[in-house]
Amino acid sequence: MSLSLTIHEREEKKAKPDYDNLRFGAEFTDHMFIMDYSTEESWHDPRIVSYQPLTMDPSSLVFHYGQAVFEGLKAYHFQDKLLLFRPEKNFKRLNESNRRMNIPEIDEDFMVEALKELVKLEKDWIPTKEGQSLYIRPFIIATEASLSVKPSSRYKLIIILSPVGAYYSNSEQMSPVSIFVEDDYVRSVKGGVGFTKTAGNYAASLKAQKKAEDLGYDQVLWLDAIEKKYIEEVGSMNIFFKINGEVITPALNGSILEGITRNSVIELLKSWDIPVTERLISIDEVEAAHENGTLEEIFGTGTAAVISPVGTLKWKGTDLSINNGETGKLSLELYETIAGIQTGMMEDKMNWTVAVQA
């Protein structure tokens, strides 16, 4: 079925927020994108409408059995253009989540074009100060009214937009975070849904995150669910270790999310001729590297922070100081390069950005 986007522009626009005091995900733009699915019509009626509440039956399957997936990416203002960072990767990954959660796949190319139209319409909502951006949240929910345990026959795909401030303030300057290694709770297991962006993954992570915060740490480092020794992710980010000149990140194994920033970091390191390896890495190996002085840097990668350097690792009752608690040279170079490409301040030699004419 050929899809044709319709746009219903809002007449009375909302007041813009204070761009000097933006909170993540607290303010939303004038419009949103919606598209419906039914077994009879497949994906149909893509439209941009006023941002508004949803009216749903209390028995909608998403409320009871958690059939929901989502993505996250950003748009940036650069001169007379708007820039999206690798949006095709997000919609490809959304389809990977769809397949695992038994949700009908979407037309990735159409969704990139629809997103361009939505961002273009909301261009005045994109903040322009350094580090600021427009956060983009596509998601799909099961809407069939039923209490039967089954895949839904109806879905909604929605995209909402939210202006967000810089992840790091000028005073923080990529201040390294403290990490608590969790060896009780687990995030996911091979054969499960850990490689997808489904709502339940994040709900299941909250208990351990709260535990870490109560102990005075910023994030959780997740170990594998079987042996509880191999490193998987940190918080909702992928994780990298620089040991004796080599950068190592856990290999994708069915329980680790294939991060788009992760992929970008790997591609950049290869282009810089810096050794980078995807493999199993245990917490004991990291501890040993710390003890013998070869552990140089640890950093997380994700949409929100881009690069998040790690300054402290809590393991077996001991705080391991990483790079004297300071941001490493490689972490900073990766952040400046990727953020520079995203915002248009640096030449995009990797062809990652998609320009939208404002």
Short mmCIF file of C-alpha atoms in Angstrom, two decimals:
data_model
loop_
_atom_site.label_atom_id
_atom_site.label_comp_id
_atom_site.label_asym_id
_atom_site.label_seq_id
_atom_site.Cartn_x
_atom_site.Cartn_y
_atom_site.Cartn_z
CA MET A 1 0.00 0.00 0.00
CA SER A 2 1.35 3.43 -0.94
CA LEU A 3 1.47 5.81 2.01
CA SER A 4 0.66 9.50 1.67
CA LEU A 5 1.35 11.90 4.53
CA THR A 6 -1.24 14.50 5.46
CA ILE A 7 -0.47 17.53 7.60
CA HIS A 8 -3.04 19.23 9.83
CA GLU A 9 -1.24 22.32 11.07
CA ARG A 10 -2.23 23.73 14.42
CA GLU A 11 -3.66 27.25 14.25
CA GLU A 12 -2.90 28.40 17.78
CA LYS A 13 0.70 27.66 18.69
CA LYS A 14 1.93 26.95 22.21
CA ALA A 15 4.29 29.26 24.06
CA LYS A 16 7.91 28.20 23.78
CA PRO A 17 9.69 27.08 26.96
CA ASP A 18 12.60 28.89 28.61
CA TYR A 19 15.47 27.52 26.55
CA ASP A 20 17.95 28.42 29.30
CA ASN A 21 16.23 26.04 31.73
CA LEU A 22 15.17 23.03 29.70
CA ARG A 23 14.43 19.76 31.50
CA PHE A 24 14.72 16.50 29.58
CA GLY A 25 11.40 15.35 28.18
CA ALA A 26 9.31 17.95 30.02
CA GLU A 27 8.14 20.19 27.16
CA PHE A 28 6.65 19.07 23.85
CA THR A 29 6.17 20.75 20.50
CA ASP A 30 2.97 21.81 18.75
CA HIS A 31 2.63 18.71 16.57
CA MET A 32 3.13 14.97 16.53
CA PHE A 33 3.09 12.22 13.92
CA ILE A 34 0.59 9.33 14.09
CA MET A 35 0.09 6.29 11.89
CA ASP A 36 -2.29 3.39 12.51
CA TYR A 37 -2.11 -0.32 11.83
CA SER A 38 -4.86 -2.90 11.50
CA THR A 39 -4.76 -6.42 10.09
CA GLU A 40 -7.28 -5.28 7.48
CA GLU A 41 -5.43 -2.16 6.25
CA SER A 42 -1.83 -2.71 7.34
CA TRP A 43 -0.03 0.57 8.19
CA HIS A 44 -2.24 3.44 7.03
CA ASP A 45 -3.33 7.06 7.52
CA PRO A 46 0.05 8.69 8.34
CA ARG A 47 -0.61 12.20 9.55
CA ILE A 48 0.88 15.12 11.42
CA VAL A 49 -1.59 16.57 13.90
CA SER A 50 -1.67 18.78 16.99
CA TYR A 51 0.10 17.33 20.01
CA GLN A 52 -2.75 15.90 22.07
CA PRO A 53 -3.72 13.23 24.61
CA LEU A 54 -4.60 9.74 23.41
CA THR A 55 -7.98 8.17 24.06
CA MET A 56 -7.58 4.44 24.55
CA ASP A 57 -9.65 1.54 25.79
CA PRO A 58 -8.58 0.40 29.29
CA SER A 59 -8.21 -3.12 27.90
CA SER A 60 -5.71 -2.04 25.22
CA LEU A 61 -3.11 -4.79 25.06
CA VAL A 62 -0.16 -2.46 25.68
CA PHE A 63 -1.37 -1.85 29.24
CA HIS A 64 -1.49 -5.53 30.11
CA TYR A 65 1.17 -7.38 28.14
CA GLY A 66 3.66 -4.66 27.30
CA GLN A 67 3.77 -4.83 23.52
CA ALA A 68 5.61 -1.54 23.01
CA VAL A 69 8.84 -0.43 21.32
CA PHE A 70 10.53 2.94 20.95
CA GLU A 71 13.52 4.84 19.61
CA GLY A 72 15.40 8.04 20.43
CA LEU A 73 17.35 10.46 18.25
CA LYS A 74 17.94 14.20 17.90
CA ALA A 75 17.67 17.09 15.46
CA TYR A 76 20.04 20.06 15.46
CA HIS A 77 20.01 23.60 14.05
CA PHE A 78 22.96 24.51 11.83
CA GLN A 79 22.86 27.79 9.89
CA ASP A 80 19.93 27.51 7.45
CA LYS A 81 19.65 23.72 7.79
CA LEU A 82 18.30 21.21 10.25
CA LEU A 83 20.40 18.09 10.81
CA LEU A 84 19.34 14.57 11.76
CA PHE A 85 21.98 12.08 12.89
CA ARG A 86 21.69 8.67 11.17
CA PRO A 87 17.85 8.49 11.32
CA GLU A 88 17.79 5.51 8.95
CA LYS A 89 19.62 3.52 11.63
CA ASN A 90 16.92 4.30 14.19
CA PHE A 91 14.09 3.11 11.97
CA LYS A 92 16.08 0.01 10.99
CA ARG A 93 16.54 -0.76 14.70
CA LEU A 94 12.87 -0.05 15.34
CA ASN A 95 12.07 -2.80 12.85
CA GLU A 96 14.46 -5.15 14.64
CA SER A 97 12.52 -4.47 17.83
CA ASN A 98 9.25 -4.92 15.93
CA ARG A 99 10.28 -8.35 14.69
CA ARG A 100 11.18 -9.56 18.17
CA MET A 101 8.03 -8.12 19.75
CA ASN A 102 5.81 -9.46 16.95
CA ILE A 103 4.81 -5.97 15.80
CA PRO A 104 4.31 -5.36 12.05
CA GLU A 105 7.32 -3.83 10.35
CA ILE A 106 7.29 -0.27 9.05
CA ASP A 107 8.54 1.27 5.81
CA GLU A 108 11.88 2.70 6.96
CA ASP A 109 12.38 5.03 4.00
CA PHE A 110 8.88 6.47 4.36
CA MET A 111 9.43 7.07 8.07
CA VAL A 112 12.65 9.02 7.43
CA GLU A 113 10.79 11.26 4.99
CA ALA A 114 7.84 11.68 7.37
CA LEU A 115 10.23 12.60 10.17
CA LYS A 116 11.85 15.24 7.95
CA GLU A 117 8.43 16.83 7.40
CA LEU A 118 7.64 16.81 11.11
CA VAL A 119 11.00 18.34 12.05
CA LYS A 120 10.66 20.96 9.31
CA LEU A 121 7.23 21.94 10.65
CA GLU A 122 8.62 22.23 14.19
CA LYS A 123 11.88 23.98 13.26
CA ASP A 124 11.15 26.94 15.57
CA TRP A 125 11.20 24.53 18.51
CA ILE A 126 14.80 23.47 17.92
CA PRO A 127 16.99 25.37 20.41
CA THR A 128 20.12 26.90 18.96
CA LYS A 129 22.57 27.22 21.86
CA GLU A 130 25.60 24.95 22.12
CA GLY A 131 24.69 21.44 23.19
CA GLN A 132 20.94 21.94 22.80
CA SER A 133 18.80 19.88 20.44
CA LEU A 134 15.33 18.61 19.65
CA TYR A 135 14.84 15.14 21.09
CA ILE A 136 12.79 12.80 18.89
CA ARG A 137 10.85 9.88 20.35
CA PRO A 138 9.21 7.45 17.89
CA PHE A 139 7.25 4.63 19.56
CA ILE A 140 4.71 1.93 18.75
CA ILE A 141 2.03 0.63 21.11
CA ALA A 142 -0.52 -2.18 20.88
CA THR A 143 -4.04 -0.74 20.91
CA GLU A 144 -6.39 -3.67 20.38
CA ALA A 145 -9.02 -3.87 23.13
CA SER A 146 -8.59 -7.37 24.52
CA LEU A 147 -7.35 -9.25 27.57
CA SER A 148 -6.25 -12.29 25.58
CA VAL A 149 -2.51 -12.98 25.69
CA LYS A 150 -1.69 -12.57 22.00
CA PRO A 151 -0.11 -10.17 19.51
CA SER A 152 -2.33 -7.17 18.95
CA SER A 153 -4.21 -6.73 15.67
CA ARG A 154 -4.02 -2.92 16.01
CA TYR A 155 -1.16 -0.52 16.72
CA LYS A 156 -0.27 3.16 16.74
CA LEU A 157 3.09 4.54 15.67
CA ILE A 158 3.63 7.99 17.17
CA ILE A 159 6.51 10.47 17.07
CA ILE A 160 6.72 13.23 19.66
CA LEU A 161 9.37 15.97 19.91
CA SER A 162 10.88 17.70 22.91
CA PRO A 163 13.48 20.51 23.05
CA VAL A 164 16.32 19.52 25.39
CA GLY A 165 19.27 21.31 26.90
CA ALA A 166 22.93 20.37 26.82
CA TYR A 167 23.65 17.08 28.60
CA TYR A 168 26.81 18.56 30.11
CA SER A 169 26.74 22.04 31.58
CA ASN A 170 29.77 24.28 31.15
CA SER A 171 30.69 23.63 34.78
CA GLU A 172 30.57 19.85 34.34
CA GLN A 173 32.70 19.70 31.18
CA MET A 174 32.07 15.97 30.67
CA SER A 175 32.45 15.21 34.35
CA PRO A 176 33.08 11.45 34.76
CA VAL A 177 30.33 9.37 36.34
CA SER A 178 30.49 6.78 39.10
CA ILE A 179 29.35 3.24 38.31
CA PHE A 180 28.09 0.47 40.60
CA VAL A 181 28.67 -3.06 39.27
CA GLU A 182 25.41 -4.96 39.80
CA ASP A 183 25.83 -8.69 40.48
CA ASP A 184 22.38 -9.48 41.86
CA TYR A 185 19.77 -8.12 39.46
CA VAL A 186 20.20 -8.79 35.73
CA ARG A 187 19.08 -6.78 32.73
CA SER A 188 18.49 -9.45 30.11
CA VAL A 189 19.50 -12.87 28.81
CA LYS A 190 20.31 -14.25 25.36
CA GLY A 191 17.08 -15.33 23.70
CA GLY A 192 15.15 -12.59 25.49
CA VAL A 193 14.52 -9.02 24.43
CA GLY A 194 17.66 -7.27 25.63
CA PHE A 195 18.74 -6.36 22.10
CA THR A 196 15.48 -4.47 21.51
CA LYS A 197 14.24 -1.10 22.70
CA THR A 198 11.09 -2.36 24.36
CA ALA A 199 9.47 -0.71 27.35
CA GLY A 200 9.80 -3.71 29.65
CA ASN A 201 13.60 -3.66 29.48
CA TYR A 202 13.66 -0.24 31.07
CA ALA A 203 11.01 -1.01 33.68
CA ALA A 204 13.07 -4.02 34.79
CA SER A 205 16.21 -1.87 35.16
CA LEU A 206 14.74 0.68 37.57
CA LYS A 207 15.20 -1.35 40.77
CA ALA A 208 18.95 -1.74 40.27
CA GLN A 209 19.31 1.89 39.19
CA LYS A 210 17.57 3.03 42.38
CA LYS A 211 19.86 0.75 44.40
CA ALA A 212 22.93 2.32 42.80
CA GLU A 213 21.66 5.84 43.45
CA ASP A 214 20.91 5.00 47.09
CA LEU A 215 24.53 3.84 47.43
CA GLY A 216 25.77 7.12 45.95
CA TYR A 217 26.52 6.03 42.37
CA ASP A 218 25.28 7.48 39.09
CA GLN A 219 24.71 4.35 37.02
CA VAL A 220 24.59 0.54 37.02
CA LEU A 221 27.01 -1.71 35.16
CA TRP A 222 25.14 -4.83 34.08
CA LEU A 223 26.75 -8.27 34.01
CA ASP A 224 25.54 -11.27 32.03
CA ALA A 225 22.59 -13.17 33.46
CA ILE A 226 24.16 -16.67 33.42
CA GLU A 227 27.66 -16.42 34.90
CA LYS A 228 27.38 -12.87 36.21
CA LYS A 229 30.93 -12.09 35.17
CA TYR A 230 30.82 -10.78 31.60
CA ILE A 231 30.07 -7.08 31.08
CA GLU A 232 27.05 -6.11 28.99
CA GLU A 233 25.83 -2.49 29.30
CA VAL A 234 26.03 0.48 31.65
CA GLY A 235 22.69 2.05 32.56
CA SER A 236 20.96 2.49 29.21
CA MET A 237 24.26 2.91 27.34
CA ASN A 238 26.83 0.70 25.65
CA ILE A 239 30.23 0.52 27.34
CA PHE A 240 33.85 0.73 26.12
CA PHE A 241 37.19 0.01 27.83
CA LYS A 242 40.61 1.27 26.69
CA ILE A 243 43.18 -1.24 27.89
CA ASN A 244 46.83 -0.99 26.91
CA GLY A 245 46.03 1.05 23.80
CA GLU A 246 43.19 -1.21 22.61
CA VAL A 247 39.53 -0.26 22.82
CA ILE A 248 37.25 -3.16 23.78
CA THR A 249 33.45 -3.26 23.85
CA PRO A 250 31.19 -6.23 24.64
CA ALA A 251 30.21 -8.12 21.47
CA LEU A 252 26.55 -8.10 20.48
CA ASN A 253 25.20 -11.37 21.86
CA GLY A 254 21.42 -11.16 21.74
CA SER A 255 21.06 -9.41 25.08
CA ILE A 256 22.95 -6.18 24.26
CA LEU A 257 21.37 -3.28 22.39
CA GLU A 258 23.12 -2.34 19.15
CA GLY A 259 23.59 1.32 19.93
CA ILE A 260 23.83 3.79 17.07
CA THR A 261 26.40 5.86 18.97
CA ARG A 262 28.22 2.59 19.71
CA ASN A 263 28.36 1.84 16.01
CA SER A 264 29.54 5.39 15.27
CA VAL A 265 32.35 5.12 17.83
CA ILE A 266 33.55 1.83 16.35
CA GLU A 267 33.54 3.29 12.82
CA LEU A 268 35.43 6.39 13.99
CA LEU A 269 38.08 4.39 15.85
CA LYS A 270 38.68 2.23 12.80
CA SER A 271 39.03 5.34 10.63
CA TRP A 272 41.61 6.65 13.13
CA ASP A 273 43.53 3.34 13.06
CA ILE A 274 42.92 2.81 16.75
CA PRO A 275 42.57 -0.91 17.58
CA VAL A 276 38.95 -1.68 18.51
CA THR A 277 37.61 -5.13 19.35
CA GLU A 278 34.13 -6.48 19.98
CA ARG A 279 34.40 -9.50 22.31
CA LEU A 280 33.54 -10.95 25.69
CA ILE A 281 35.14 -8.95 28.49
CA SER A 282 34.77 -9.90 32.13
CA ILE A 283 34.70 -7.67 35.17
CA ASP A 284 37.69 -9.65 36.47
CA GLU A 285 39.68 -8.71 33.36
CA VAL A 286 38.82 -5.05 33.93
CA GLU A 287 39.83 -5.31 37.60
CA ALA A 288 43.12 -6.97 36.65
CA ALA A 289 43.86 -4.26 34.08
CA HIS A 290 43.21 -1.66 36.77
CA GLU A 291 45.59 -3.43 39.14
CA ASN A 292 48.42 -3.69 36.60
CA GLY A 293 47.98 -0.14 35.35
CA THR A 294 46.85 -0.92 31.78
CA LEU A 295 43.22 0.25 32.21
CA GLU A 296 43.37 3.70 30.63
CA GLU A 297 39.74 4.78 30.10
CA ILE A 298 36.14 3.62 30.41
CA PHE A 299 33.25 5.40 28.71
CA GLY A 300 29.60 4.81 27.90
CA THR A 301 27.94 5.74 24.62
CA GLY A 302 24.33 6.74 23.95
CA THR A 303 22.00 9.27 22.37
CA ALA A 304 21.62 11.52 25.40
CA ALA A 305 25.24 12.07 26.45
CA VAL A 306 27.01 10.86 23.28
CA ILE A 307 30.05 9.93 25.38
CA SER A 308 29.89 9.50 29.16
CA PRO A 309 33.34 8.98 30.76
CA VAL A 310 33.55 6.75 33.83
CA GLY A 311 35.62 7.98 36.77
CA THR A 312 34.81 5.36 39.41
CA LEU A 313 33.88 1.68 39.27
CA LYS A 314 32.49 0.02 42.41
CA TRP A 315 33.26 -3.71 42.46
CA LYS A 316 33.41 -6.12 45.40
CA GLY A 317 33.26 -3.32 47.93
CA THR A 318 36.14 -1.37 46.37
CA ASP A 319 36.08 1.87 44.39
CA LEU A 320 38.36 1.59 41.38
CA SER A 321 39.52 5.03 40.21
CA ILE A 322 39.69 5.26 36.42
CA ASN A 323 42.24 7.67 34.91
CA ASN A 324 42.47 9.43 38.28
CA GLY A 325 38.77 10.23 38.04
CA GLU A 326 39.35 12.47 35.03
CA THR A 327 37.96 12.46 31.49
CA GLY A 328 40.29 10.59 29.18
CA LYS A 329 41.83 12.02 26.03
CA LEU A 330 40.10 9.51 23.75
CA SER A 331 36.70 10.01 25.40
CA LEU A 332 36.96 13.75 24.87
CA GLU A 333 38.11 13.40 21.26
CA LEU A 334 35.23 11.03 20.45
CA TYR A 335 32.71 13.36 22.08
CA GLU A 336 33.99 16.45 20.29
CA THR A 337 34.03 14.66 16.92
CA ILE A 338 30.58 13.06 17.09
CA ALA A 339 28.95 16.12 18.66
CA GLY A 340 30.70 18.30 16.08
CA ILE A 341 29.34 16.19 13.21
CA GLN A 342 25.84 16.09 14.74
CA THR A 343 25.66 19.87 15.06
CA GLY A 344 27.31 20.69 11.73
CA MET A 345 30.31 22.34 13.39
CA MET A 346 32.65 19.67 12.03
CA GLU A 347 32.90 18.25 8.51
CA ASP A 348 30.87 15.05 8.18
CA LYS A 349 33.43 12.80 6.48
CA MET A 350 31.41 9.74 7.57
CA ASN A 351 28.21 10.85 5.75
CA TRP A 352 26.15 10.37 8.91
CA THR A 353 23.97 13.47 8.92
CA VAL A 354 20.77 13.99 6.97
CA ALA A 355 20.01 17.62 6.14
CA VAL A 356 16.47 19.00 6.22
CA GLN A 357 15.97 22.31 4.47
CA ALA A 358 14.43 24.71 6.99
#
